[in-house]
Amino acid sequence: MIPRRQTVWLVLIGIAALCIRLAPLARGDLKFQTGWDAADYIPLAQGIQHGCGFARFDNGHCASADVSRPPGYPFFVAMMPGLRTVLVIQALLGAALCIWLGWFVSTRWGSGAGLTAAALLATDIPSIVYGAMIMSEALFQFLLTGAILLQLSAIIADELNARTAAKVFAAAGLLAAAAMIRPTGIFLPLFAPLPFLLMKAATWPRALVFGCLAFAIPIPAMMAWTARNQRVAGVGTTDTDSAGILYYYDAAGVLSYATHRDFFTVQNELHRHEDSQGDNSPSVSAKPGGLARKSMQIFLQHPFATVVVMARGFFLVATVPDRNELNDVIGTHGAGPFGLPPSADILIRVRNMLHSPLLTMLVLVQLVVTLFVWTGVGRAILRDGVYSKGEASLLWIPFSLALLMLACAAGPDAQARFRVPAVPFLAMLAGIGWLGKRAGEVSSPETAVCDSAMAVRPVVSQMKG
């Protein structure tokens, strides 16, 4: 139980987060909101609405069955009466997540840590920018973070009963939904059974049985969609887009570094080579398995270049501020050139950014906040003797998942957008690292009742005397 004053502050932070996320809707058109991946999501959603199944609706006709992306987000968009409603729902989810995260952290590590975590998430510029677009980041962030918060609350209870089991199974359901929204969700079923395995009060046979049940919840949807793709297009994966990114960005980046050639020159060569093999499909790749194998061959042939490119990409996705899309939101003139990998031509980017004092200030603020967040994360993870072993496990789950999300996005195309799924976990750890209290220093409802009883007992004794 957190004090009423802190509850009020959490609600105010949530309201501020909602207002910030709704602000881009004040613009008359949705040109900015419907760029980038929206060009794929909107036709797919329209296809669902027009009875095409999971296929694009273009020029009044249904296209062939689509296998380029997972189905979750297009179905989410198709459920809404309009695109503005989608953006409003995403803003509400973002604001609700700020309150939920802040409340959870406050009950375990104190109000200071909870308010800090909520404020960091509420003001995170990449989360604001991409949540204001027809893109999957906001929905994926909410589902993933909600699942982990449910899991952590079950671990804290440390008792295998109907209530904790329901939380873990609900979390597994959220993980299943998240796995059908973004390709990086392929790893999420591995996290589903963790609470049962970490509960000390649960016996190993029961924990193993319940863990297998939790693991089984996300699997059927992924297997069913893979079978659907195999049936309609001969593709044995949940999507083809991720294989194309692996080959045309990650592998191209490794070849570019290893051969000291321009990234786009190498990328165009790879495209021409695949086209010469007879793949002229509109999809990024109709042969994701083949592209994945070719990518692995390139990585193995150039191990040093692979390590350098991926390490550089990891650093960038963990720290780089948002610039181009933020420039579109605030309507300044400090963006460009477009299409460059973030690791290239940094001086050109800086010179363009300096054309706008407002954009420059917001980018610098992002860098300062990022430094603050990662310092707090380090304080939470590396300090010994501050938290119990059980409490340390509560920190390592969100930390591991944040690193996994960042690692999946490491590469030449690394950008602030791909940090959005990890931001709530980083904000949580930063709040704990800077202002977190030990578990014994935070009063739970049961502790508060006991403390009140202890305080009343001497008074009663004196009255009897």
Coordinates of C-alpha atoms in Angstrom, one line a residue:
M1 CA 0.0 0.0 0.0
I2 CA 1.4 3.4 -1.0
P3 CA 0.5 6.7 0.7
R4 CA -2.4 8.6 -0.8
R5 CA -0.2 11.5 -1.7
Q6 CA 2.1 9.3 -3.8
T7 CA -1.0 7.8 -5.4
V8 CA -2.1 11.3 -6.4
W9 CA 1.3 12.0 -7.9
L10 CA 1.1 8.8 -9.9
V11 CA -2.2 9.7 -11.3
L12 CA -0.9 13.2 -12.2
I13 CA 2.0 11.6 -14.0
G14 CA -0.4 9.4 -15.9
I15 CA -2.5 12.3 -16.9
A16 CA 0.6 14.2 -18.1
A17 CA 1.7 11.2 -20.1
L18 CA -1.7 11.0 -21.7
C19 CA -1.8 14.7 -22.7
I20 CA 1.7 14.4 -24.1
R21 CA 0.8 11.4 -26.2
L22 CA -2.4 12.9 -27.4
A23 CA -0.8 16.2 -28.4
P24 CA 0.2 15.1 -32.0
L25 CA -3.5 14.4 -32.7
A26 CA -4.1 18.2 -32.6
R27 CA -2.6 18.4 -36.1
G28 CA -5.2 18.5 -38.8
D29 CA -3.9 15.5 -40.8
L30 CA -2.5 12.2 -40.0
K31 CA 0.4 12.4 -42.5
F32 CA 3.1 11.9 -39.9
Q33 CA 1.2 9.2 -38.0
T34 CA 0.7 7.1 -41.1
G35 CA 4.2 6.9 -42.3
W36 CA 6.8 4.2 -42.0
D37 CA 5.4 0.8 -41.2
A38 CA 1.8 2.1 -41.3
A39 CA 2.0 1.7 -45.1
D40 CA 1.9 -2.1 -44.4
Y41 CA -0.3 -2.2 -41.4
I42 CA -3.2 0.0 -42.8
P43 CA -3.7 -2.1 -46.0
L44 CA -3.6 -5.3 -44.0
A45 CA -6.1 -3.9 -41.5
Q46 CA -8.4 -2.8 -44.4
G47 CA -8.1 -6.3 -45.9
I48 CA -9.3 -7.8 -42.6
Q49 CA -12.2 -5.4 -42.5
H50 CA -13.2 -6.1 -46.1
G51 CA -13.2 -9.9 -45.7
C52 CA -9.9 -10.5 -47.5
G53 CA -8.4 -12.4 -44.5
F54 CA -4.8 -11.5 -43.7
A55 CA -4.2 -9.9 -47.1
R56 CA -3.8 -6.3 -48.3
F57 CA -6.7 -4.3 -49.6
D58 CA -5.3 -2.1 -52.4
N59 CA -7.3 -0.2 -55.1
G60 CA -10.5 -1.8 -54.1
H61 CA -9.2 -5.4 -54.5
C62 CA -7.9 -8.1 -52.1
A63 CA -4.3 -9.1 -52.7
S64 CA -2.9 -12.5 -52.2
A65 CA -2.4 -13.8 -48.7
D66 CA 0.3 -11.9 -46.8
V67 CA 3.2 -13.5 -44.9
S68 CA 5.4 -10.5 -44.4
R69 CA 4.4 -9.5 -40.9
P70 CA 2.9 -11.1 -37.8
P71 CA -0.9 -10.6 -37.6
G72 CA -1.4 -9.1 -34.1
Y73 CA -1.1 -5.4 -34.8
P74 CA -3.1 -5.3 -38.1
F75 CA -5.9 -7.1 -36.3
F76 CA -5.7 -4.5 -33.5
V77 CA -6.0 -1.7 -36.0
A78 CA -8.9 -3.5 -37.8
M79 CA -10.9 -3.7 -34.6
M80 CA -11.0 0.1 -34.3
P81 CA -13.5 2.4 -36.0
G82 CA -10.8 4.7 -37.3
L83 CA -7.1 5.5 -37.2
R84 CA -7.5 8.3 -34.7
T85 CA -9.2 5.9 -32.3
V86 CA -6.1 3.6 -32.7
L87 CA -3.9 6.5 -31.6
V88 CA -6.1 7.4 -28.7
I89 CA -6.1 3.8 -27.4
Q90 CA -2.3 3.7 -27.7
A91 CA -2.1 6.9 -25.7
L92 CA -4.3 5.5 -23.0
L93 CA -2.3 2.3 -22.9
G94 CA 0.9 4.3 -22.5
A95 CA -0.5 6.5 -19.7
A96 CA -2.0 3.4 -17.9
L97 CA 1.4 1.7 -18.1
C98 CA 3.1 4.6 -16.5
I99 CA 0.7 4.4 -13.5
W100 CA 0.9 0.6 -13.3
L101 CA 4.7 0.6 -13.4
G102 CA 5.0 3.3 -10.8
W103 CA 2.5 1.7 -8.5
F104 CA 4.2 -1.7 -8.7
V105 CA 7.7 -0.3 -8.0
S106 CA 6.3 1.9 -5.2
T107 CA 4.8 -1.0 -3.4
R108 CA 8.1 -2.9 -3.4
W109 CA 10.9 -0.4 -3.4
G110 CA 9.3 2.8 -2.1
S111 CA 7.4 5.8 -3.5
G112 CA 10.6 7.6 -4.6
A113 CA 11.6 4.7 -6.9
G114 CA 8.0 4.3 -8.2
L115 CA 7.5 8.0 -9.1
T116 CA 10.9 8.1 -10.7
A117 CA 10.2 5.0 -12.8
A118 CA 6.7 6.4 -13.8
A119 CA 8.2 9.8 -14.7
L120 CA 11.0 8.4 -16.8
L121 CA 8.5 6.3 -18.8
A122 CA 6.0 9.1 -19.1
T123 CA 8.6 11.5 -20.6
D124 CA 10.5 9.0 -22.8
I125 CA 10.6 10.7 -26.2
P126 CA 10.8 7.5 -28.4
S127 CA 7.9 6.0 -26.5
I128 CA 5.9 9.2 -27.1
V129 CA 6.8 9.6 -30.7
Y130 CA 6.2 6.0 -31.9
G131 CA 3.1 5.6 -29.7
A132 CA 1.7 8.5 -31.7
M133 CA 2.1 6.6 -34.9
I134 CA 0.3 3.7 -36.5
M135 CA 3.1 1.4 -35.4
S136 CA 3.2 -1.6 -33.1
E137 CA 5.6 -0.2 -30.4
A138 CA 3.0 1.1 -28.0
L139 CA 0.9 -2.0 -28.0
F140 CA 3.9 -4.4 -27.8
Q141 CA 5.4 -2.3 -24.9
F142 CA 2.1 -2.5 -22.9
L143 CA 1.6 -6.2 -23.4
L144 CA 5.2 -7.1 -22.7
T145 CA 5.6 -4.9 -19.6
G146 CA 2.2 -5.9 -18.3
A147 CA 3.1 -9.6 -18.5
I148 CA 6.4 -9.1 -16.6
L149 CA 4.7 -7.0 -13.9
L150 CA 2.2 -9.8 -13.4
Q151 CA 5.0 -12.3 -13.2
L152 CA 7.0 -10.3 -10.7
S153 CA 3.9 -9.8 -8.5
A154 CA 3.4 -13.6 -8.4
I155 CA 7.1 -14.1 -7.5
I156 CA 6.8 -11.6 -4.7
A157 CA 3.8 -13.5 -3.3
D158 CA 6.0 -16.7 -3.3
E159 CA 3.0 -18.9 -2.8
L160 CA 1.6 -21.3 -5.4
N161 CA -2.2 -20.8 -5.1
A162 CA -5.1 -20.0 -7.4
R163 CA -4.4 -16.3 -7.3
T164 CA -0.7 -16.5 -8.2
A165 CA -1.3 -19.2 -10.8
A166 CA -4.0 -17.0 -12.4
K167 CA -1.5 -14.1 -12.6
V168 CA 1.2 -16.2 -14.2
F169 CA -1.3 -17.7 -16.7
A170 CA -2.6 -14.2 -17.5
A171 CA 1.0 -13.1 -18.1
A172 CA 1.5 -16.0 -20.4
G173 CA -1.6 -14.9 -22.4
L174 CA -0.1 -11.4 -22.7
L175 CA 3.2 -12.9 -23.8
A176 CA 1.3 -14.9 -26.4
A177 CA -0.4 -11.7 -27.7
A178 CA 3.0 -9.9 -27.8
A179 CA 4.6 -12.7 -29.7
M180 CA 2.0 -12.3 -32.4
I181 CA 2.8 -8.5 -32.8
R182 CA 6.5 -8.3 -33.3
P183 CA 9.0 -10.9 -34.6
T184 CA 11.2 -10.4 -31.5
G185 CA 8.4 -12.0 -29.5
I186 CA 9.6 -15.4 -30.7
F187 CA 11.7 -15.6 -27.5
L188 CA 8.9 -14.7 -25.1
P189 CA 7.5 -18.2 -24.4
L190 CA 10.8 -18.9 -22.6
F191 CA 9.8 -16.3 -20.0
A192 CA 6.3 -17.7 -19.4
P193 CA 7.2 -20.5 -16.8
L194 CA 9.8 -18.4 -14.9
P195 CA 7.6 -17.4 -11.9
F196 CA 6.7 -21.0 -11.1
L197 CA 10.4 -22.0 -11.2
L198 CA 11.4 -19.2 -8.9
M199 CA 8.8 -19.6 -6.2
K200 CA 10.5 -21.1 -3.2
A201 CA 7.2 -22.2 -1.7
A202 CA 6.4 -24.4 -4.7
T203 CA 7.6 -28.0 -4.8
W204 CA 9.5 -28.9 -7.9
P205 CA 6.9 -31.4 -9.4
R206 CA 4.1 -28.8 -9.1
A207 CA 6.4 -26.0 -10.3
L208 CA 7.4 -28.1 -13.3
V209 CA 3.8 -29.0 -14.2
F210 CA 2.5 -25.4 -13.9
G211 CA 5.6 -24.1 -15.7
C212 CA 4.9 -26.4 -18.7
L213 CA 1.3 -25.3 -18.8
A214 CA 2.4 -21.6 -18.8
F215 CA 5.0 -22.3 -21.6
A216 CA 2.3 -24.1 -23.6
I217 CA 0.0 -21.0 -23.7
P218 CA 2.0 -18.9 -26.2
I219 CA 3.0 -21.8 -28.4
P220 CA -0.2 -22.8 -30.1
A221 CA -0.8 -19.3 -31.6
M222 CA 2.7 -19.2 -33.0
M223 CA 2.5 -22.7 -34.4
A224 CA -0.9 -22.1 -35.9
W225 CA 0.3 -18.9 -37.7
T226 CA 3.4 -20.7 -38.9
A227 CA 1.3 -23.5 -40.3
R228 CA -0.9 -20.9 -42.0
N229 CA 2.1 -19.3 -43.6
Q230 CA 3.4 -22.7 -44.7
R231 CA 0.0 -23.5 -46.3
V232 CA -0.5 -20.2 -48.2
A233 CA 3.0 -19.4 -49.2
G234 CA 5.3 -22.3 -48.3
V235 CA 7.0 -20.2 -45.6
G236 CA 7.7 -22.0 -42.3
T237 CA 8.0 -18.9 -40.1
T238 CA 5.6 -16.4 -38.5
D239 CA 6.8 -13.6 -40.9
T240 CA 9.3 -13.0 -43.6
D241 CA 10.2 -9.4 -42.8
S242 CA 12.6 -10.4 -40.0
A243 CA 14.7 -12.6 -42.3
G244 CA 15.0 -9.8 -44.8
I245 CA 16.2 -7.4 -42.1
L246 CA 18.7 -10.0 -40.9
Y247 CA 20.1 -10.4 -44.5
Y248 CA 19.7 -7.0 -46.1
Y249 CA 20.7 -5.0 -43.0
D250 CA 22.7 -7.0 -40.5
A251 CA 24.6 -9.2 -42.9
A252 CA 25.0 -6.3 -45.3
G253 CA 26.5 -4.2 -42.4
V254 CA 28.9 -7.0 -41.6
L255 CA 30.0 -7.2 -45.2
S256 CA 30.3 -3.5 -45.5
Y257 CA 32.6 -3.3 -42.4
A258 CA 34.7 -6.4 -43.4
T259 CA 35.3 -5.2 -47.0
H260 CA 35.5 -1.5 -46.3
R261 CA 32.7 -0.7 -48.8
D262 CA 29.7 1.6 -48.6
F263 CA 26.8 0.0 -46.8
F264 CA 24.2 0.9 -49.5
T265 CA 26.5 -0.5 -52.2
V266 CA 26.7 -3.8 -50.5
Q267 CA 23.0 -3.8 -49.7
N268 CA 22.1 -3.2 -53.4
E269 CA 24.5 -6.0 -54.4
L270 CA 22.7 -8.4 -52.1
H271 CA 19.3 -7.3 -53.6
R272 CA 20.6 -7.8 -57.2
H273 CA 22.0 -11.2 -56.3
E274 CA 18.6 -12.4 -54.9
D275 CA 16.7 -10.9 -57.8
S276 CA 19.0 -12.8 -60.2
Q277 CA 18.0 -16.0 -58.4
G278 CA 14.4 -15.5 -59.6
D279 CA 12.9 -14.0 -56.4
N280 CA 10.8 -11.1 -57.8
S281 CA 8.0 -11.3 -55.2
P282 CA 6.7 -8.1 -53.6
S283 CA 7.6 -9.4 -50.2
V284 CA 11.0 -8.7 -48.7
S285 CA 11.7 -12.3 -49.1
A286 CA 9.8 -15.4 -50.1
K287 CA 12.6 -17.5 -48.8
P288 CA 13.3 -16.5 -45.2
G289 CA 15.0 -19.8 -44.4
G290 CA 17.5 -19.3 -47.2
L291 CA 18.2 -15.7 -46.2
A292 CA 18.7 -16.7 -42.6
R293 CA 21.2 -19.4 -43.7
K294 CA 23.1 -17.0 -45.9
S295 CA 23.2 -14.4 -43.1
M296 CA 24.7 -17.0 -40.7
Q297 CA 27.3 -17.9 -43.3
I298 CA 28.3 -14.3 -43.6
F299 CA 28.5 -13.9 -39.8
L300 CA 30.7 -17.1 -39.5
Q301 CA 33.0 -15.9 -42.4
H302 CA 33.6 -12.6 -40.7
P303 CA 33.4 -13.1 -36.9
F304 CA 35.4 -10.1 -35.9
A305 CA 33.3 -7.8 -38.2
T306 CA 30.1 -9.4 -36.8
V307 CA 31.2 -8.7 -33.2
V308 CA 32.1 -5.1 -34.0
V309 CA 28.9 -4.3 -36.0
M310 CA 26.6 -5.9 -33.5
A311 CA 28.4 -4.3 -30.5
R312 CA 28.2 -0.9 -32.2
G313 CA 24.5 -1.5 -33.0
F314 CA 23.8 -2.5 -29.4
F315 CA 25.4 0.6 -28.1
L316 CA 23.4 2.8 -30.5
V317 CA 20.0 1.2 -29.9
A318 CA 20.7 1.5 -26.1
T319 CA 21.6 5.2 -26.2
V320 CA 20.9 7.0 -29.5
P321 CA 18.3 9.8 -29.2
D322 CA 15.3 10.0 -31.5
R323 CA 15.7 12.7 -34.1
N324 CA 14.0 12.3 -37.5
E325 CA 10.6 11.3 -36.2
L326 CA 10.8 13.8 -33.3
N327 CA 11.5 16.5 -35.9
D328 CA 8.3 15.6 -37.8
V329 CA 6.3 15.7 -34.5
I330 CA 7.4 19.2 -33.5
G331 CA 7.6 20.5 -37.0
T332 CA 11.2 21.8 -37.0
H333 CA 13.8 21.6 -39.8
G334 CA 16.7 19.8 -38.2
A335 CA 16.3 16.3 -39.7
G336 CA 17.9 14.5 -42.6
P337 CA 19.6 13.0 -44.4
F338 CA 17.1 10.2 -44.4
G339 CA 17.9 6.5 -45.0
L340 CA 21.4 6.6 -43.4
P341 CA 22.3 4.0 -40.9
P342 CA 22.6 5.7 -37.5
S343 CA 26.3 4.6 -37.3
A344 CA 27.2 6.5 -40.5
D345 CA 27.8 10.2 -41.3
I346 CA 27.2 11.4 -37.7
L347 CA 28.7 14.8 -38.5
I348 CA 26.2 15.3 -41.2
R349 CA 23.4 14.5 -38.8
V350 CA 24.7 16.8 -36.2
R351 CA 25.0 19.7 -38.6
N352 CA 21.4 19.2 -39.8
M353 CA 20.2 19.0 -36.2
L354 CA 21.8 22.3 -35.3
H355 CA 19.5 24.0 -37.8
S356 CA 16.8 23.7 -35.1
P357 CA 17.6 24.9 -31.6
L358 CA 14.4 23.2 -30.2
L359 CA 15.3 19.8 -31.7
T360 CA 18.9 20.2 -30.6
M361 CA 17.8 20.9 -27.0
L362 CA 15.4 17.8 -27.0
V363 CA 18.2 15.6 -28.4
L364 CA 20.6 16.8 -25.7
V365 CA 17.9 16.2 -23.0
Q366 CA 17.5 12.6 -24.3
L367 CA 21.2 12.0 -24.0
V368 CA 21.2 13.3 -20.4
V369 CA 18.2 11.2 -19.4
T370 CA 19.7 8.2 -21.1
L371 CA 22.9 8.6 -19.1
F372 CA 20.8 9.0 -15.9
V373 CA 18.8 5.9 -16.7
W374 CA 21.7 3.6 -17.5
T375 CA 23.6 4.9 -14.4
G376 CA 20.5 4.0 -12.3
V377 CA 20.3 0.6 -14.0
G378 CA 23.9 -0.1 -13.1
R379 CA 23.3 1.0 -9.5
A380 CA 20.4 -1.4 -9.2
I381 CA 22.1 -4.4 -10.7
L382 CA 25.7 -4.1 -9.4
R383 CA 25.4 -3.0 -5.8
D384 CA 26.0 -5.9 -3.4
G385 CA 24.4 -6.2 0.0
V386 CA 21.6 -3.8 -0.8
Y387 CA 18.9 -6.3 -1.8
S388 CA 18.3 -9.9 -0.7
K389 CA 18.9 -12.8 -3.1
G390 CA 15.1 -13.1 -3.7
E391 CA 14.8 -9.4 -4.5
A392 CA 17.8 -9.6 -6.8
S393 CA 16.0 -12.1 -8.9
L394 CA 13.2 -9.6 -9.3
L395 CA 15.7 -7.2 -10.8
W396 CA 17.4 -9.7 -13.1
I397 CA 14.2 -10.7 -15.0
P398 CA 13.4 -7.2 -16.3
F399 CA 17.1 -6.5 -16.8
S400 CA 17.6 -9.7 -18.9
L401 CA 14.5 -9.0 -20.9
A402 CA 15.6 -5.4 -21.6
L403 CA 19.0 -6.7 -22.8
L404 CA 17.3 -9.3 -25.0
M405 CA 15.1 -6.7 -26.6
L406 CA 18.1 -4.4 -27.3
A407 CA 20.2 -7.3 -28.6
C408 CA 17.5 -8.3 -31.1
A409 CA 17.6 -4.8 -32.5
A410 CA 21.4 -4.5 -32.6
G411 CA 22.7 -3.9 -36.1
P412 CA 23.4 -1.2 -38.7
D413 CA 19.7 -0.2 -38.6
A414 CA 19.8 0.5 -34.9
Q415 CA 17.7 3.4 -33.8
A416 CA 15.8 4.8 -30.8
R417 CA 12.6 3.2 -32.0
F418 CA 13.9 -0.3 -31.2
R419 CA 14.6 0.7 -27.6
V420 CA 10.9 1.3 -26.9
P421 CA 10.1 -2.3 -25.7
A422 CA 13.0 -2.1 -23.2
V423 CA 12.2 1.4 -21.8
P424 CA 9.8 0.4 -19.0
F425 CA 12.2 -2.1 -17.6
L426 CA 15.1 0.3 -17.8
A427 CA 12.9 3.0 -16.1
M428 CA 12.0 0.5 -13.4
L429 CA 15.6 -0.4 -12.7
A430 CA 16.7 3.2 -12.8
G431 CA 14.1 4.2 -10.3
I432 CA 15.2 1.4 -8.0
G433 CA 18.9 2.1 -8.5
W434 CA 18.6 5.8 -7.6
L435 CA 15.9 5.8 -4.9
G436 CA 15.0 2.2 -4.2
K437 CA 14.6 1.0 -0.6
R438 CA 15.2 -2.4 0.8
A439 CA 12.1 -4.6 1.0
G440 CA 12.0 -4.3 4.8
E441 CA 12.0 -0.5 4.6
V442 CA 8.8 -0.4 2.6
S443 CA 5.6 -1.0 4.6
S444 CA 3.2 -3.6 3.2
P445 CA -0.4 -3.6 4.3
E446 CA 0.3 -6.5 6.6
T447 CA 3.3 -4.7 8.1
A448 CA 1.3 -1.6 8.6
V449 CA -1.4 -3.5 10.5
C450 CA 1.2 -5.2 12.7
D451 CA 2.9 -1.8 13.4
S452 CA -0.4 -0.2 14.4
A453 CA -1.1 -3.1 16.7
M454 CA 2.3 -2.8 18.4
A455 CA 1.8 0.9 18.8
V456 CA -1.7 0.5 20.4
R457 CA -0.6 -2.3 22.8
P458 CA 1.3 -0.1 25.3
V459 CA -1.5 2.4 25.4
V460 CA -4.1 -0.3 26.2
S461 CA -1.7 -1.7 28.9
Q462 CA -1.5 1.7 30.5
M463 CA -5.3 2.1 30.5
K464 CA -5.7 -1.2 32.2
G465 CA -3.1 -0.2 34.8

